[in-house]
Short mmCIF file of C-alpha atoms in Angstrom, two decimals:
data_model
loop_
_atom_site.label_atom_id
_atom_site.label_comp_id
_atom_site.label_asym_id
_atom_site.label_seq_id
_atom_site.Cartn_x
_atom_site.Cartn_y
_atom_site.Cartn_z
CA UNK A 13 -23.54 -7.63 -0.75
CA UNK A 14 -22.88 -6.75 2.87
CA UNK A 15 -21.34 -3.34 2.37
CA UNK A 16 -21.77 -0.91 -0.51
CA UNK A 17 -20.02 2.06 1.12
CA UNK A 18 -17.11 3.70 -0.74
CA UNK A 19 -13.72 2.11 -0.33
CA UNK A 20 -11.76 4.13 2.23
CA UNK A 21 -8.06 3.45 2.83
CA UNK A 22 -6.06 5.11 5.61
CA UNK A 23 -2.34 5.34 4.72
CA UNK A 24 0.24 6.05 7.43
CA UNK A 25 3.93 6.50 6.55
CA UNK A 26 6.82 7.02 8.94
CA UNK A 27 7.06 10.86 8.66
CA UNK A 28 10.46 11.13 6.97
CA UNK A 29 11.20 11.88 3.30
CA UNK A 30 12.20 8.38 2.21
CA UNK A 31 9.02 6.83 3.55
CA UNK A 32 6.55 9.58 2.69
CA UNK A 33 7.51 9.71 -1.00
CA UNK A 34 6.65 6.11 -2.04
CA UNK A 35 3.50 6.08 0.10
CA UNK A 36 2.31 9.29 -1.58
CA UNK A 37 2.87 7.55 -4.93
CA UNK A 38 0.73 4.66 -3.69
CA UNK A 39 -1.92 7.07 -2.38
CA UNK A 40 -2.20 8.63 -5.84
CA UNK A 41 -2.35 5.24 -7.57
CA UNK A 42 -5.23 4.17 -5.31
CA UNK A 43 -6.93 7.54 -5.80
CA UNK A 44 -6.85 6.88 -9.56
CA UNK A 45 -9.00 3.81 -8.77
CA UNK A 46 -11.58 6.08 -7.11
CA UNK A 47 -10.71 5.04 -3.55
CA UNK A 48 -11.20 7.51 -0.75
CA UNK A 49 -7.78 8.06 0.81
CA UNK A 50 -6.80 9.56 4.15
CA UNK A 51 -3.06 10.08 4.53
CA UNK A 52 -2.02 10.58 8.14
CA UNK A 53 1.33 12.29 8.65
CA UNK A 54 3.06 14.81 10.90
CA UNK A 55 2.33 18.52 10.85
CA UNK A 56 5.98 19.18 10.02
CA UNK A 57 5.85 16.93 6.95
CA UNK A 58 2.53 18.35 5.75
CA UNK A 59 3.68 21.96 6.07
CA UNK A 60 6.98 21.26 4.30
CA UNK A 61 5.19 19.46 1.47
CA UNK A 62 2.87 22.43 1.00
CA UNK A 63 5.80 24.85 1.03
CA UNK A 64 8.19 23.00 -1.30
CA UNK A 65 5.94 21.16 -3.76
CA UNK A 66 2.59 21.37 -5.51
CA UNK A 67 1.07 18.76 -3.20
CA UNK A 68 -2.32 20.49 -2.92
CA UNK A 69 -2.71 20.84 -6.69
CA UNK A 70 -1.51 17.26 -7.18
CA UNK A 71 -4.32 15.80 -5.11
CA UNK A 72 -7.02 18.44 -5.75
CA UNK A 73 -8.43 16.35 -8.60
CA UNK A 74 -9.32 13.59 -6.12
CA UNK A 75 -12.32 14.70 -4.02
CA UNK A 76 -11.95 11.59 -1.84
CA UNK A 77 -8.37 12.41 -0.78
CA UNK A 78 -7.49 14.27 2.40
CA UNK A 79 -4.48 14.90 4.61
CA UNK A 80 -4.66 14.55 8.38
CA UNK A 81 -1.71 15.69 10.47
CA UNK A 82 -0.54 15.70 14.08
CA UNK A 83 2.56 17.25 15.67
CA UNK A 84 5.60 14.99 15.98
CA UNK A 85 6.21 16.41 19.44
CA UNK A 86 9.56 17.99 18.54
CA UNK A 87 10.53 21.68 18.54
CA UNK A 88 10.43 23.33 15.13
CA UNK A 89 14.23 23.71 15.04
CA UNK A 90 14.93 20.13 16.18
CA UNK A 91 17.45 18.43 13.83
CA UNK A 92 15.37 15.76 12.10
CA UNK A 93 18.29 14.39 10.07
CA UNK A 94 20.64 11.59 11.09
CA UNK A 95 19.88 8.34 12.88
CA UNK A 96 18.81 9.99 16.14
CA UNK A 97 16.59 12.49 14.35
CA UNK A 98 14.70 9.79 12.44
CA UNK A 99 14.12 7.83 15.64
CA UNK A 100 12.93 10.88 17.59
CA UNK A 101 10.44 11.77 14.84
CA UNK A 102 9.06 8.22 14.87
CA UNK A 103 8.55 8.18 18.63
CA UNK A 104 6.92 11.61 18.79
CA UNK A 105 4.61 10.96 15.87
CA UNK A 106 3.48 7.58 17.20
CA UNK A 107 2.54 9.11 20.53
CA UNK A 108 0.31 11.79 18.97
CA UNK A 109 -1.12 9.89 15.98
CA UNK A 110 -2.98 7.12 17.79
CA UNK A 111 -5.78 9.36 19.17
CA UNK A 112 -6.35 10.92 15.73
CA UNK A 113 -6.39 7.50 14.07
CA UNK A 114 -9.09 6.45 16.54
CA UNK A 115 -11.07 9.61 15.76
CA UNK A 116 -10.80 9.00 11.98
CA UNK A 117 -11.96 5.41 12.33
CA UNK A 118 -14.93 6.33 14.51
CA UNK A 119 -15.99 9.20 12.26
CA UNK A 120 -15.87 7.31 8.94
CA UNK A 121 -16.07 3.77 7.65
CA UNK A 122 -12.53 2.49 7.06
CA UNK A 123 -11.96 -0.39 4.63
CA UNK A 124 -8.32 -1.01 5.55
CA UNK A 125 -5.10 0.54 6.76
CA UNK A 126 -1.84 0.63 4.80
CA UNK A 127 0.86 1.25 7.36
CA UNK A 128 4.62 1.65 7.51
CA UNK A 129 6.02 -1.37 9.30
CA UNK A 130 7.56 0.60 12.16
CA UNK A 131 4.31 2.22 13.33
CA UNK A 132 3.34 -0.45 15.84
CA UNK A 133 0.52 1.62 17.37
CA UNK A 134 -1.47 1.35 14.12
CA UNK A 135 -1.11 -2.44 14.08
CA UNK A 136 -2.38 -2.64 17.66
CA UNK A 137 -5.30 -0.36 16.85
CA UNK A 138 -6.24 -2.24 13.67
CA UNK A 139 -6.36 -5.47 15.67
CA UNK A 140 -8.48 -3.81 18.34
CA UNK A 141 -11.11 -2.55 15.88
CA UNK A 142 -10.84 -5.58 13.56
CA UNK A 143 -9.97 -3.64 10.40
CA UNK A 144 -7.60 -5.29 7.87
CA UNK A 145 -4.09 -3.88 7.77
CA UNK A 146 -1.60 -4.14 4.91
CA UNK A 147 2.06 -3.60 5.78
CA UNK A 148 4.15 -1.31 3.59
CA UNK A 149 7.91 -1.84 3.55
CA UNK A 150 9.88 1.12 2.18
CA UNK A 151 13.00 -1.05 1.91
CA UNK A 152 13.96 -3.66 -0.66
CA UNK A 153 12.68 -7.22 -0.36
CA UNK A 154 16.25 -8.29 0.37
CA UNK A 155 16.54 -5.83 3.25
CA UNK A 156 13.21 -6.99 4.63
CA UNK A 157 14.42 -10.60 4.57
CA UNK A 158 17.69 -9.67 6.25
CA UNK A 159 15.87 -7.65 8.92
CA UNK A 160 13.70 -10.68 9.65
CA UNK A 161 16.94 -12.50 10.41
CA UNK A 162 18.13 -9.88 12.94
CA UNK A 163 17.14 -11.83 16.09
CA UNK A 164 19.31 -14.74 14.93
CA UNK A 165 22.09 -12.36 13.92
CA UNK A 166 22.15 -10.93 17.42
CA UNK A 167 22.13 -14.39 19.00
CA UNK A 168 24.71 -16.03 16.73
CA UNK A 169 26.92 -13.36 15.13
CA UNK A 170 27.02 -10.14 17.19
CA UNK A 171 29.43 -8.79 18.25
CA UNK A 172 31.99 -9.66 15.60
CA UNK A 173 35.62 -8.67 15.20
CA UNK A 174 36.84 -5.98 12.83
CA UNK A 175 39.07 -8.53 11.12
CA UNK A 176 35.96 -10.53 10.24
CA UNK A 177 34.32 -7.73 8.23
CA UNK A 178 35.02 -9.41 4.89
CA UNK A 179 34.04 -12.92 6.00
CA UNK A 180 30.73 -14.36 4.80
CA UNK A 181 27.83 -14.45 7.24
CA UNK A 182 26.60 -18.04 7.51
CA UNK A 183 23.02 -19.26 7.36
CA UNK A 184 21.30 -16.12 6.02
CA UNK A 185 18.59 -17.41 3.64
CA UNK A 186 19.26 -16.49 0.01
CA UNK A 187 22.45 -14.52 0.78
CA UNK A 188 25.00 -17.09 1.95
CA UNK A 189 27.30 -16.73 -1.08
CA UNK A 190 27.90 -12.97 -0.95
CA UNK A 191 26.75 -11.36 2.33
CA UNK A 192 29.71 -10.24 4.44
CA UNK A 193 29.69 -8.91 7.99
CA UNK A 194 30.60 -5.57 6.37
CA UNK A 195 27.23 -5.62 4.57
CA UNK A 196 25.07 -6.04 7.67
CA UNK A 197 22.91 -3.10 8.84
CA UNK A 198 24.90 -0.38 10.57
CA UNK A 199 23.55 -1.17 14.03
CA UNK A 200 25.21 -4.61 13.84
CA UNK A 201 28.64 -2.98 14.24
CA UNK A 202 28.19 -2.62 18.01
CA UNK A 203 30.70 -4.27 20.35
CA UNK A 204 28.09 -4.46 23.11
CA UNK A 205 25.77 -7.43 22.69
CA UNK A 206 23.55 -6.12 25.47
CA UNK A 207 22.97 -2.92 23.48
CA UNK A 208 21.52 -5.04 20.68
CA UNK A 209 18.86 -6.70 22.82
CA UNK A 210 16.40 -3.83 22.35
CA UNK A 211 17.01 -3.94 18.59
CA UNK A 212 16.48 -7.70 18.62
CA UNK A 213 13.14 -7.30 20.40
CA UNK A 214 12.04 -4.50 18.05
CA UNK A 215 12.76 -6.59 14.97
CA UNK A 216 11.15 -9.70 16.45
CA UNK A 217 7.96 -7.68 17.04
CA UNK A 218 8.17 -6.19 13.55
CA UNK A 219 8.44 -9.68 12.00
CA UNK A 220 5.34 -10.85 13.83
CA UNK A 221 3.40 -7.76 12.75
CA UNK A 222 4.25 -8.45 9.11
CA UNK A 223 3.32 -12.12 9.34
CA UNK A 224 -0.04 -11.26 10.89
CA UNK A 225 -0.86 -8.46 8.44
CA UNK A 226 -3.32 -9.02 5.60
CA UNK A 227 -0.46 -8.55 3.14
CA UNK A 228 2.87 -6.86 2.46
CA UNK A 229 3.54 -4.14 -0.14
CA UNK A 230 7.07 -3.68 -1.48
CA UNK A 231 8.47 -1.01 -3.80
CA UNK A 232 10.37 -3.51 -5.97
CA UNK A 233 9.78 -5.74 -9.00
CA UNK A 234 9.99 -9.42 -9.81
CA UNK A 235 12.95 -9.34 -12.22
CA UNK A 236 15.05 -7.47 -9.65
CA UNK A 237 14.36 -9.53 -6.52
CA UNK A 238 12.51 -12.63 -7.69
CA UNK A 239 14.30 -15.25 -5.53
CA UNK A 240 13.90 -13.20 -2.35
CA UNK A 241 10.26 -12.45 -3.17
CA UNK A 242 9.64 -16.19 -3.52
CA UNK A 243 11.16 -16.69 -0.08
CA UNK A 244 8.98 -13.93 1.37
CA UNK A 245 5.85 -15.48 -0.12
CA UNK A 246 6.50 -18.61 1.90
CA UNK A 247 6.37 -16.46 5.06
CA UNK A 248 3.68 -13.83 4.33
CA UNK A 249 0.05 -14.30 3.31
CA UNK A 250 0.19 -11.94 0.32
CA UNK A 251 3.16 -10.06 -1.13
CA UNK A 252 2.49 -7.23 -3.58
CA UNK A 253 5.68 -6.17 -5.41
CA UNK A 254 4.53 -3.01 -7.20
CA UNK A 255 7.71 -1.06 -7.89
CA UNK A 256 9.22 1.09 -9.12
CA UNK A 257 6.27 3.02 -7.71
CA UNK A 258 7.25 6.36 -9.25
CA UNK A 259 7.43 4.73 -12.70
CA UNK A 260 4.21 2.77 -12.20
CA UNK A 261 2.42 5.99 -11.26
CA UNK A 262 3.79 7.77 -14.31
CA UNK A 263 2.64 4.91 -16.51
CA UNK A 264 -0.88 5.02 -15.09
CA UNK A 265 -1.01 8.79 -15.47
CA UNK A 266 -0.22 8.56 -19.18
CA UNK A 267 -3.52 6.69 -19.47
CA UNK A 268 -5.33 9.54 -17.69
CA UNK A 269 -6.10 13.08 -18.80
CA UNK A 270 -3.88 15.23 -16.65
CA UNK A 271 -1.98 18.46 -17.18
CA UNK A 272 -0.03 18.35 -13.93
CA UNK A 273 3.53 17.33 -14.80
CA UNK A 274 5.44 18.10 -11.61
CA UNK A 275 4.60 15.41 -9.05
CA UNK A 276 7.22 16.25 -6.46
CA UNK A 277 6.98 14.90 -2.92
CA UNK A 278 10.09 16.74 -1.79
CA UNK A 279 10.39 18.34 1.62
CA UNK A 280 12.90 20.86 0.21
CA UNK A 281 12.40 23.25 -2.68
CA UNK A 282 14.45 21.91 -5.59
CA UNK A 283 16.91 24.19 -7.37
CA UNK A 284 15.84 23.79 -11.00
CA UNK A 285 18.86 25.73 -12.26
CA UNK A 286 20.95 22.56 -12.08
CA UNK A 287 18.98 21.19 -15.06
CA UNK A 288 20.08 24.16 -17.16
CA UNK A 289 23.66 23.52 -16.03
CA UNK A 290 23.33 19.88 -17.14
CA UNK A 291 21.93 20.95 -20.52
CA UNK A 292 25.35 22.37 -21.37
CA UNK A 293 27.31 19.20 -20.57
CA UNK A 294 28.15 16.26 -22.88
CA UNK A 295 26.21 13.00 -22.75
CA UNK A 296 27.01 10.84 -19.70
CA UNK A 297 29.80 13.15 -18.59
CA UNK A 298 28.48 14.15 -15.13
CA UNK A 299 28.45 12.28 -11.84
CA UNK A 300 25.44 13.19 -9.69
CA UNK A 301 26.18 13.20 -5.94
CA UNK A 302 23.28 12.98 -3.51
CA UNK A 303 23.06 11.44 -0.05
CA UNK A 304 19.32 11.61 0.57
CA UNK A 305 17.35 13.34 3.29
CA UNK A 306 18.79 11.84 6.49
CA UNK A 307 22.53 11.26 5.93
CA UNK A 308 24.82 13.55 7.89
CA UNK A 309 28.56 13.94 7.26
CA UNK A 310 31.52 15.18 9.25
CA UNK A 311 33.49 18.09 7.84
CA UNK A 312 36.48 15.85 7.00
CA UNK A 313 34.21 13.46 5.07
CA UNK A 314 32.86 16.35 3.01
CA UNK A 315 36.41 17.42 2.28
CA UNK A 316 37.58 13.97 1.16
CA UNK A 317 34.61 13.50 -1.18
CA UNK A 318 34.98 17.02 -2.56
CA UNK A 319 38.71 16.62 -3.15
CA UNK A 320 38.10 13.27 -4.84
CA UNK A 321 35.50 14.73 -7.18
CA UNK A 322 37.78 17.61 -8.18
CA UNK A 323 40.75 15.27 -8.65
CA UNK A 324 38.72 13.07 -11.00
CA UNK A 325 38.55 15.90 -13.54
CA UNK A 326 34.93 14.92 -14.22
CA UNK A 327 31.90 17.17 -14.10
CA UNK A 328 29.85 16.77 -10.92
CA UNK A 329 26.48 17.93 -9.60
CA UNK A 330 26.35 17.71 -5.80
CA UNK A 331 23.35 18.15 -3.50
CA UNK A 332 24.49 19.57 -0.14
CA UNK A 333 21.47 19.98 2.13
CA UNK A 334 21.60 22.76 4.74
CA UNK A 335 21.68 20.08 7.47
CA UNK A 336 24.07 17.66 5.73
CA UNK A 337 27.13 18.63 7.81
CA UNK A 338 26.96 17.59 11.47
CA UNK A 339 28.70 20.69 12.81
CA UNK A 340 30.01 23.92 11.40
CA UNK A 341 33.66 24.71 11.97
CA UNK A 342 33.97 28.49 11.79
CA UNK A 343 37.72 28.13 11.34
CA UNK A 344 37.45 25.80 8.35
CA UNK A 345 38.50 27.21 5.00
CA UNK A 346 37.99 25.48 1.66
CA UNK A 347 41.20 25.29 -0.37
CA UNK A 348 41.60 27.42 -3.46
CA UNK A 349 42.17 24.26 -5.52
CA UNK A 350 38.78 22.84 -4.51
CA UNK A 351 37.01 26.13 -5.16
CA UNK A 352 38.60 26.53 -8.57
CA UNK A 353 37.93 22.89 -9.49
CA UNK A 354 34.29 23.32 -8.51
CA UNK A 355 34.02 26.52 -10.52
CA UNK A 356 35.46 24.73 -13.57
CA UNK A 357 33.55 21.46 -13.38
CA UNK A 358 31.09 21.43 -10.50
CA UNK A 359 27.63 22.58 -9.55
CA UNK A 360 26.46 22.54 -5.92
CA UNK A 361 22.80 22.98 -4.96
CA UNK A 362 20.89 22.61 -1.68
CA UNK A 363 18.33 20.22 -3.24
CA UNK A 364 17.73 18.86 -6.73
CA UNK A 365 14.76 17.42 -8.66
CA UNK A 366 16.28 13.94 -8.46
CA UNK A 367 14.07 12.05 -10.92
CA UNK A 368 14.61 14.73 -13.56
CA UNK A 369 18.35 14.80 -12.87
CA UNK A 370 18.72 11.02 -13.17
CA UNK A 371 16.76 11.07 -16.43
CA UNK A 372 18.99 13.78 -17.93
CA UNK A 373 21.20 12.70 -20.84
CA UNK A 374 24.30 14.32 -19.22
CA UNK A 375 24.27 12.07 -16.13
CA UNK A 376 26.71 9.17 -16.36
CA UNK A 377 26.81 8.02 -12.76
CA UNK A 378 25.27 8.50 -9.30
CA UNK A 379 27.32 8.67 -6.07
CA UNK A 380 24.59 7.72 -3.60
CA UNK A 381 23.95 6.77 0.03
CA UNK A 382 22.11 3.70 -1.31
CA UNK A 383 18.73 4.55 0.15
CA UNK A 384 16.10 2.39 -1.50
CA UNK A 385 14.23 5.22 -3.24
CA UNK A 386 17.48 6.50 -4.77
CA UNK A 387 18.53 2.98 -5.74
CA UNK A 388 15.33 2.09 -7.54
CA UNK A 389 15.08 5.52 -9.19
CA UNK A 390 18.62 5.08 -10.49
CA UNK A 391 17.78 1.61 -11.82
CA UNK A 392 14.71 2.96 -13.61
CA UNK A 393 16.74 5.77 -15.19
CA UNK A 394 19.54 3.36 -16.13
CA UNK A 395 22.24 5.28 -14.22
CA UNK A 396 25.09 3.18 -12.71
CA UNK A 397 25.92 3.88 -9.07
CA UNK A 398 28.80 4.37 -6.67
CA UNK A 399 27.44 3.31 -3.29
CA UNK A 400 28.52 4.96 -0.04
CA UNK A 401 25.91 3.76 2.48
CA UNK A 402 25.10 5.59 5.70
CA UNK A 403 22.88 3.35 7.86
CA UNK A 404 20.04 0.82 8.18
CA UNK A 405 19.20 -0.98 4.92
CA UNK A 406 21.76 0.97 2.87
CA UNK A 407 24.63 -1.42 3.61
CA UNK A 408 22.82 -4.43 2.10
CA UNK A 409 21.52 -2.35 -0.84
CA UNK A 410 25.06 -1.36 -1.77
CA UNK A 411 26.21 -5.01 -1.70
CA UNK A 412 23.42 -6.03 -4.06
CA UNK A 413 24.26 -3.15 -6.42
CA UNK A 414 27.94 -4.03 -6.58
CA UNK A 415 28.07 -7.81 -6.23
CA UNK A 416 24.68 -9.30 -7.12
CA UNK A 417 23.15 -7.05 -9.78
CA UNK A 418 26.55 -5.62 -10.87
CA UNK A 419 25.05 -2.25 -11.73
CA UNK A 420 27.53 -0.14 -9.79
CA UNK A 421 30.49 -0.02 -7.43
CA UNK A 422 30.44 -0.45 -3.65
CA UNK A 423 32.52 2.12 -1.75
CA UNK A 424 31.26 1.37 1.77
CA UNK A 425 33.51 2.04 4.75
CA UNK A 426 35.88 4.20 2.70
CA UNK A 427 36.05 7.97 2.60
CA UNK A 428 39.34 8.80 0.93
CA UNK A 429 39.83 11.31 -1.86
CA UNK A 430 41.93 8.92 -3.93
CA UNK A 431 39.31 6.16 -3.66
CA UNK A 432 36.58 8.61 -4.70
CA UNK A 433 38.66 9.66 -7.71
CA UNK A 434 39.32 6.05 -8.69
CA UNK A 435 35.67 5.05 -8.34
CA UNK A 436 34.39 8.02 -10.37
CA UNK A 437 36.88 7.34 -13.16
CA UNK A 438 36.07 3.62 -13.15
CA UNK A 439 32.34 4.29 -13.37
CA UNK A 440 32.55 6.88 -16.16
CA UNK A 441 35.49 5.35 -18.04
CA UNK A 442 37.31 2.17 -16.99
CA UNK A 443 34.38 -0.09 -16.09
CA UNK A 444 31.75 1.91 -17.94
CA UNK A 445 30.82 -0.64 -20.64
CA UNK A 446 30.58 -3.58 -18.24
CA UNK A 447 28.42 -1.78 -15.68
CA UNK A 448 26.25 -0.07 -18.29
CA UNK A 449 25.38 -3.41 -19.93
CA UNK A 450 24.14 -4.83 -16.63
CA UNK A 451 22.31 -1.63 -15.77
CA UNK A 452 20.70 -1.47 -19.21
CA UNK A 453 19.22 -4.93 -18.80
CA UNK A 454 17.90 -4.16 -15.32
CA UNK A 455 16.51 -0.77 -16.35
CA UNK A 456 14.65 -2.35 -19.27
CA UNK A 457 13.19 -4.93 -16.87
CA UNK A 458 12.06 -2.16 -14.50
CA UNK A 459 10.24 -0.38 -17.32
CA UNK A 460 8.60 -3.59 -18.53
CA UNK A 461 7.33 -4.33 -15.04
CA UNK A 462 5.18 -1.16 -14.94
CA UNK A 463 3.70 -1.38 -18.43
CA UNK A 464 0.34 -3.00 -19.15
CA UNK A 465 0.70 -6.71 -18.41
CA UNK A 466 3.99 -6.25 -16.52
CA UNK A 467 4.48 -7.91 -13.15
CA UNK A 468 4.15 -4.76 -11.03
CA UNK A 469 1.15 -3.61 -13.04
CA UNK A 470 -0.57 -6.97 -12.43
CA UNK A 471 0.35 -6.95 -8.74
CA UNK A 472 -1.10 -3.47 -8.29
CA UNK A 473 -4.33 -4.63 -9.94
CA UNK A 474 -4.43 -7.57 -7.51
CA UNK A 475 -3.94 -5.19 -4.57
CA UNK A 476 -6.75 -2.95 -5.80
CA UNK A 477 -9.10 -5.88 -6.29
CA UNK A 478 -8.30 -7.30 -2.86
CA UNK A 479 -9.07 -3.95 -1.20
CA UNK A 480 -12.33 -3.69 -3.15
CA UNK A 481 -13.29 -7.15 -1.91
CA UNK A 482 -12.70 -6.03 1.68
CA UNK A 483 -15.21 -3.24 1.13
CA UNK A 484 -17.74 -5.43 -0.63
CA UNK A 485 -17.52 -8.24 1.92
CA UNK A 486 -17.52 -5.98 4.94
CA UNK A 487 -14.34 -7.54 6.32
CA UNK A 488 -14.02 -4.56 8.65
#
């Protein structure tokens, strides 16, 4: 035995809500296996976690766990939502995190890194110090495959005409029968091919990083994305599909002695009163509306969605973050009809405990931005979706939900009150039985995957054993 030191894993997520949450789930799962874990994030993320959740109590039972944080280089009041905000956070964090990562690695023995795919500095450093690195993709396997095709998309398909939006995109592996130009990532809509060259180079570098990593972790499961996972395994050395991570963690915790029930990773304090509001509503009578942590909407988009919800005559629970609207119009006044309709049938909160909401008996549907965490949480809870994607991977996620898995309706590129009304009524009434049957089968498969002997459970065990072997064999 070359190395008997404790197994120490350094985990580095992109410091935004949708990436921090699944990597915190993974950090806790590895802590349950008695690994020492260092989670490196931004000061902003760490402070918000401490303020809005019980993050310290959650990890206090693991003496080998610690947070390390660096500033993301942005002013405290900088708008971290939207596409530009996410990119600015990534750039600032990368600049400041590399020196601390070097300090951590010099001060302690590191077995391996688990790193968000976009943090290229960590890949460069891991190669420099010869420490194994496992890539973590916070998107679906299908999105990862499509992103690996981006350089060819730019060369062969971009720009494309608006009249081609509903045409199939040719030669995309595993997606040729259903992928339309409309379903490509949002950045593909550019009319300037030159503007895409930087994106092409970024994705080409990202593909190479993944191929050269020790392995790839995905928050998905075999029954959901089996064909695409098979394709990925022909390209990557090791692929660990261990999702739904939140459900896998909960399953492992039921085998442990723990009294801590609230395992929130939220950056906002959730308004628990919405659960009491749901308690008073009939079974599957409410549509939950939530657009994640980064989506921003124009005032007219808010109005159209709001009008559509009220027109549907269905109950609705809507999360409107303080930074959801791109600009405040002091002259804007909400109509009396909307206000009265909301008073009669609606509940609006600034943030909700999403897992608990989706698991509530009153929820019949989820109007979502199609972020991957929301998608896989909805699948686990068995809640059909209406998909209104914002950017990045969300366009392809919504196509899979509506056309491939048939567990919801795809509303992309439309923001009209009458369409919202029609979609809500279809989901809760007209197409309810058809969609619920498909969702029921997929939800059952998700739950099987995280139970003892399930595919995700086995894949997590393989990941744990592989990391232990790194420590035992001194591969670093």
